[in-house]
C-alpha cells in the first residue's frame, strides 16, 4: 500500500506553503487523493506536481565552445538600421466611474 503524505509534507518538499498545495488540490490543478475531507498525496503525485510545474528554456542552450557575437539589429534594403517595434497589442483604456453621490439628487 502506498504511503499517503499530508499537504504540509508536500509543501515542505516543494518549498511552498501548505495553503498553496491545498488550494491547487481544491481547484483540481494538481493530482491528489481525497480521503474524506482531507487531501492526501502519494510519491507519484509529488513527482507529477514537479513535472507539471517544470519550465524548460525557450531556446536550447548553445555549447560552451560555440559562442557567437550578438547579432546586429535588422537593416533595411539601403543598409540603414530598422527601428525596433513593440508588439502590437490591444490596449483597453480604463475610465473612472462617477462618484456615487453624483448619481443621486440628495443633498445633506
mmCIF file of C-alpha atoms in Angstrom:
data_model
loop_
_atom_site.group_PDB
_atom_site.id
_atom_site.type_symbol
_atom_site.label_atom_id
_atom_site.label_comp_id
_atom_site.label_asym_id
_atom_site.label_seq_id
_atom_site.Cartn_x
_atom_site.Cartn_y
_atom_site.Cartn_z
ATOM 1 C CA UNK A 1 0.000 0.000 0.000
ATOM 2 C CA UNK A 2 1.478 3.428 -0.958
ATOM 3 C CA UNK A 3 2.255 5.948 1.751
ATOM 4 C CA UNK A 4 -0.049 8.974 1.784
ATOM 5 C CA UNK A 5 1.504 12.361 2.540
ATOM 6 C CA UNK A 6 -0.268 15.328 4.131
ATOM 7 C CA UNK A 7 -0.297 18.733 2.353
ATOM 8 C CA UNK A 8 2.176 20.092 4.917
ATOM 9 C CA UNK A 9 4.696 17.377 3.988
ATOM 10 C CA UNK A 10 4.260 18.039 0.265
ATOM 11 C CA UNK A 11 4.617 21.778 0.862
ATOM 12 C CA UNK A 12 7.849 21.231 2.757
ATOM 13 C CA UNK A 13 9.225 19.058 -0.071
ATOM 14 C CA UNK A 14 8.247 21.664 -2.681
ATOM 15 C CA UNK A 15 9.351 24.667 -0.631
ATOM 16 C CA UNK A 16 5.943 26.336 -0.682
ATOM 17 C CA UNK A 17 3.051 26.825 1.720
ATOM 18 C CA UNK A 18 0.514 24.186 2.711
ATOM 19 C CA UNK A 19 -2.168 26.699 1.714
ATOM 20 C CA UNK A 20 -0.844 26.680 -1.883
ATOM 21 C CA UNK A 21 -0.918 22.878 -2.002
ATOM 22 C CA UNK A 22 -4.475 22.692 -0.607
ATOM 23 C CA UNK A 23 -5.699 25.482 -2.892
ATOM 24 C CA UNK A 24 -4.293 23.812 -6.008
ATOM 25 C CA UNK A 25 -5.757 20.458 -4.977
ATOM 26 C CA UNK A 26 -9.153 22.060 -4.263
ATOM 27 C CA UNK A 27 -9.169 23.587 -7.761
ATOM 28 C CA UNK A 28 -8.004 20.235 -9.260
ATOM 29 C CA UNK A 29 -4.820 21.791 -10.653
ATOM 30 C CA UNK A 30 -2.526 19.180 -9.099
ATOM 31 C CA UNK A 31 -3.041 15.426 -8.711
ATOM 32 C CA UNK A 32 -4.235 14.294 -5.293
ATOM 33 C CA UNK A 33 -6.311 11.746 -3.443
ATOM 34 C CA UNK A 34 -9.217 12.742 -1.285
ATOM 35 C CA UNK A 35 -9.746 10.708 1.876
ATOM 36 C CA UNK A 36 -12.899 12.011 3.497
ATOM 37 C CA UNK A 37 -12.413 15.768 3.516
ATOM 38 C CA UNK A 38 -8.615 15.580 3.627
ATOM 39 C CA UNK A 39 -6.213 15.930 0.705
ATOM 40 C CA UNK A 40 -3.536 13.239 0.557
ATOM 41 C CA UNK A 41 -0.683 12.727 -1.876
ATOM 42 C CA UNK A 42 1.457 9.787 -2.971
ATOM 43 C CA UNK A 43 5.082 9.896 -4.116
ATOM 44 C CA UNK A 44 3.757 9.596 -7.677
ATOM 45 C CA UNK A 45 1.561 12.635 -7.135
ATOM 46 C CA UNK A 46 4.581 14.621 -5.903
ATOM 47 C CA UNK A 47 6.603 13.628 -8.983
ATOM 48 C CA UNK A 48 3.696 14.638 -11.232
ATOM 49 C CA UNK A 49 3.338 18.016 -9.469
ATOM 50 C CA UNK A 50 7.024 18.710 -10.061
ATOM 51 C CA UNK A 51 6.690 17.669 -13.715
ATOM 52 C CA UNK A 52 3.608 19.875 -14.212
ATOM 53 C CA UNK A 53 5.413 22.971 -12.927
ATOM 54 C CA UNK A 54 8.688 22.304 -14.692
ATOM 55 C CA UNK A 55 9.848 25.014 -17.080
ATOM 56 C CA UNK A 56 12.166 24.387 -19.983
ATOM 57 C CA UNK A 57 14.334 27.064 -21.586
ATOM 58 C CA UNK A 58 12.818 28.931 -24.529
ATOM 59 C CA UNK A 59 15.881 28.280 -26.684
ATOM 60 C CA UNK A 60 18.204 25.292 -26.480
ATOM 61 C CA UNK A 61 21.477 26.120 -24.763
ATOM 62 C CA UNK A 62 24.492 26.563 -27.024
ATOM 63 C CA UNK A 63 27.605 24.524 -26.298
ATOM 64 C CA UNK A 64 30.297 26.492 -24.431
ATOM 65 C CA UNK A 65 32.776 26.352 -27.349
ATOM 66 C CA UNK A 66 30.279 27.703 -29.889
ATOM 67 C CA UNK A 67 29.738 31.218 -28.559
ATOM 68 C CA UNK A 68 28.755 33.746 -31.208
ATOM 69 C CA UNK A 69 28.652 37.526 -31.032
ATOM 70 C CA UNK A 70 25.242 39.100 -30.584
ATOM 71 C CA UNK A 71 23.597 39.761 -33.906
ATOM 72 C CA UNK A 72 23.189 43.304 -35.143
ATOM 73 C CA UNK A 73 19.724 44.828 -35.433
ATOM 74 C CA UNK A 74 17.850 44.161 -38.665
ATOM 75 C CA UNK A 75 18.649 46.520 -41.515
ATOM 76 C CA UNK A 76 16.535 47.793 -44.401
ATOM 77 C CA UNK A 77 17.499 47.297 -48.047
ATOM 78 C CA UNK A 78 19.508 50.541 -48.132
ATOM 79 C CA UNK A 79 21.569 49.412 -45.109
ATOM 80 C CA UNK A 80 20.084 51.760 -42.523
ATOM 81 C CA UNK A 81 19.102 50.175 -39.212
ATOM 82 C CA UNK A 82 15.431 49.345 -38.812
ATOM 83 C CA UNK A 83 13.748 50.861 -35.751
ATOM 84 C CA UNK A 84 12.584 48.409 -33.093
ATOM 85 C CA UNK A 85 8.853 47.957 -32.816
ATOM 86 C CA UNK A 86 6.886 46.867 -29.836
ATOM 87 C CA UNK A 87 4.476 44.015 -30.444
ATOM 88 C CA UNK A 88 1.043 45.295 -31.278
ATOM 89 C CA UNK A 89 -1.452 44.593 -28.547
ATOM 90 C CA UNK A 90 -4.883 45.952 -27.973
ATOM 91 C CA UNK A 91 -4.973 48.453 -25.154
ATOM 92 C CA UNK A 92 -8.054 48.794 -23.006
ATOM 93 C CA UNK A 93 -8.269 52.273 -21.598
ATOM 94 C CA UNK A 94 -9.835 52.418 -18.180
ATOM 95 C CA UNK A 95 -12.310 55.106 -17.204
ATOM 96 C CA UNK A 96 -13.231 56.047 -13.676
ATOM 97 C CA UNK A 97 -16.832 55.733 -12.642
ATOM 98 C CA UNK A 98 -18.559 58.880 -11.432
ATOM 99 C CA UNK A 99 -18.842 59.125 -7.657
ATOM 100 C CA UNK A 100 -22.000 57.532 -6.272
ATOM 101 C CA UNK A 101 -23.051 60.773 -4.627
ATOM 102 C CA UNK A 102 -23.384 62.366 -8.055
ATOM 103 C CA UNK A 103 -25.844 59.658 -9.121
ATOM 104 C CA UNK A 104 -28.449 60.628 -6.538
ATOM 105 C CA UNK A 105 -30.042 64.011 -6.250
ATOM 106 C CA UNK A 106 -29.877 64.080 -2.462
ATOM 107 C CA UNK A 107 -28.366 66.917 -0.555
ATOM 108 C CA UNK A 108 -27.487 66.805 3.097
#
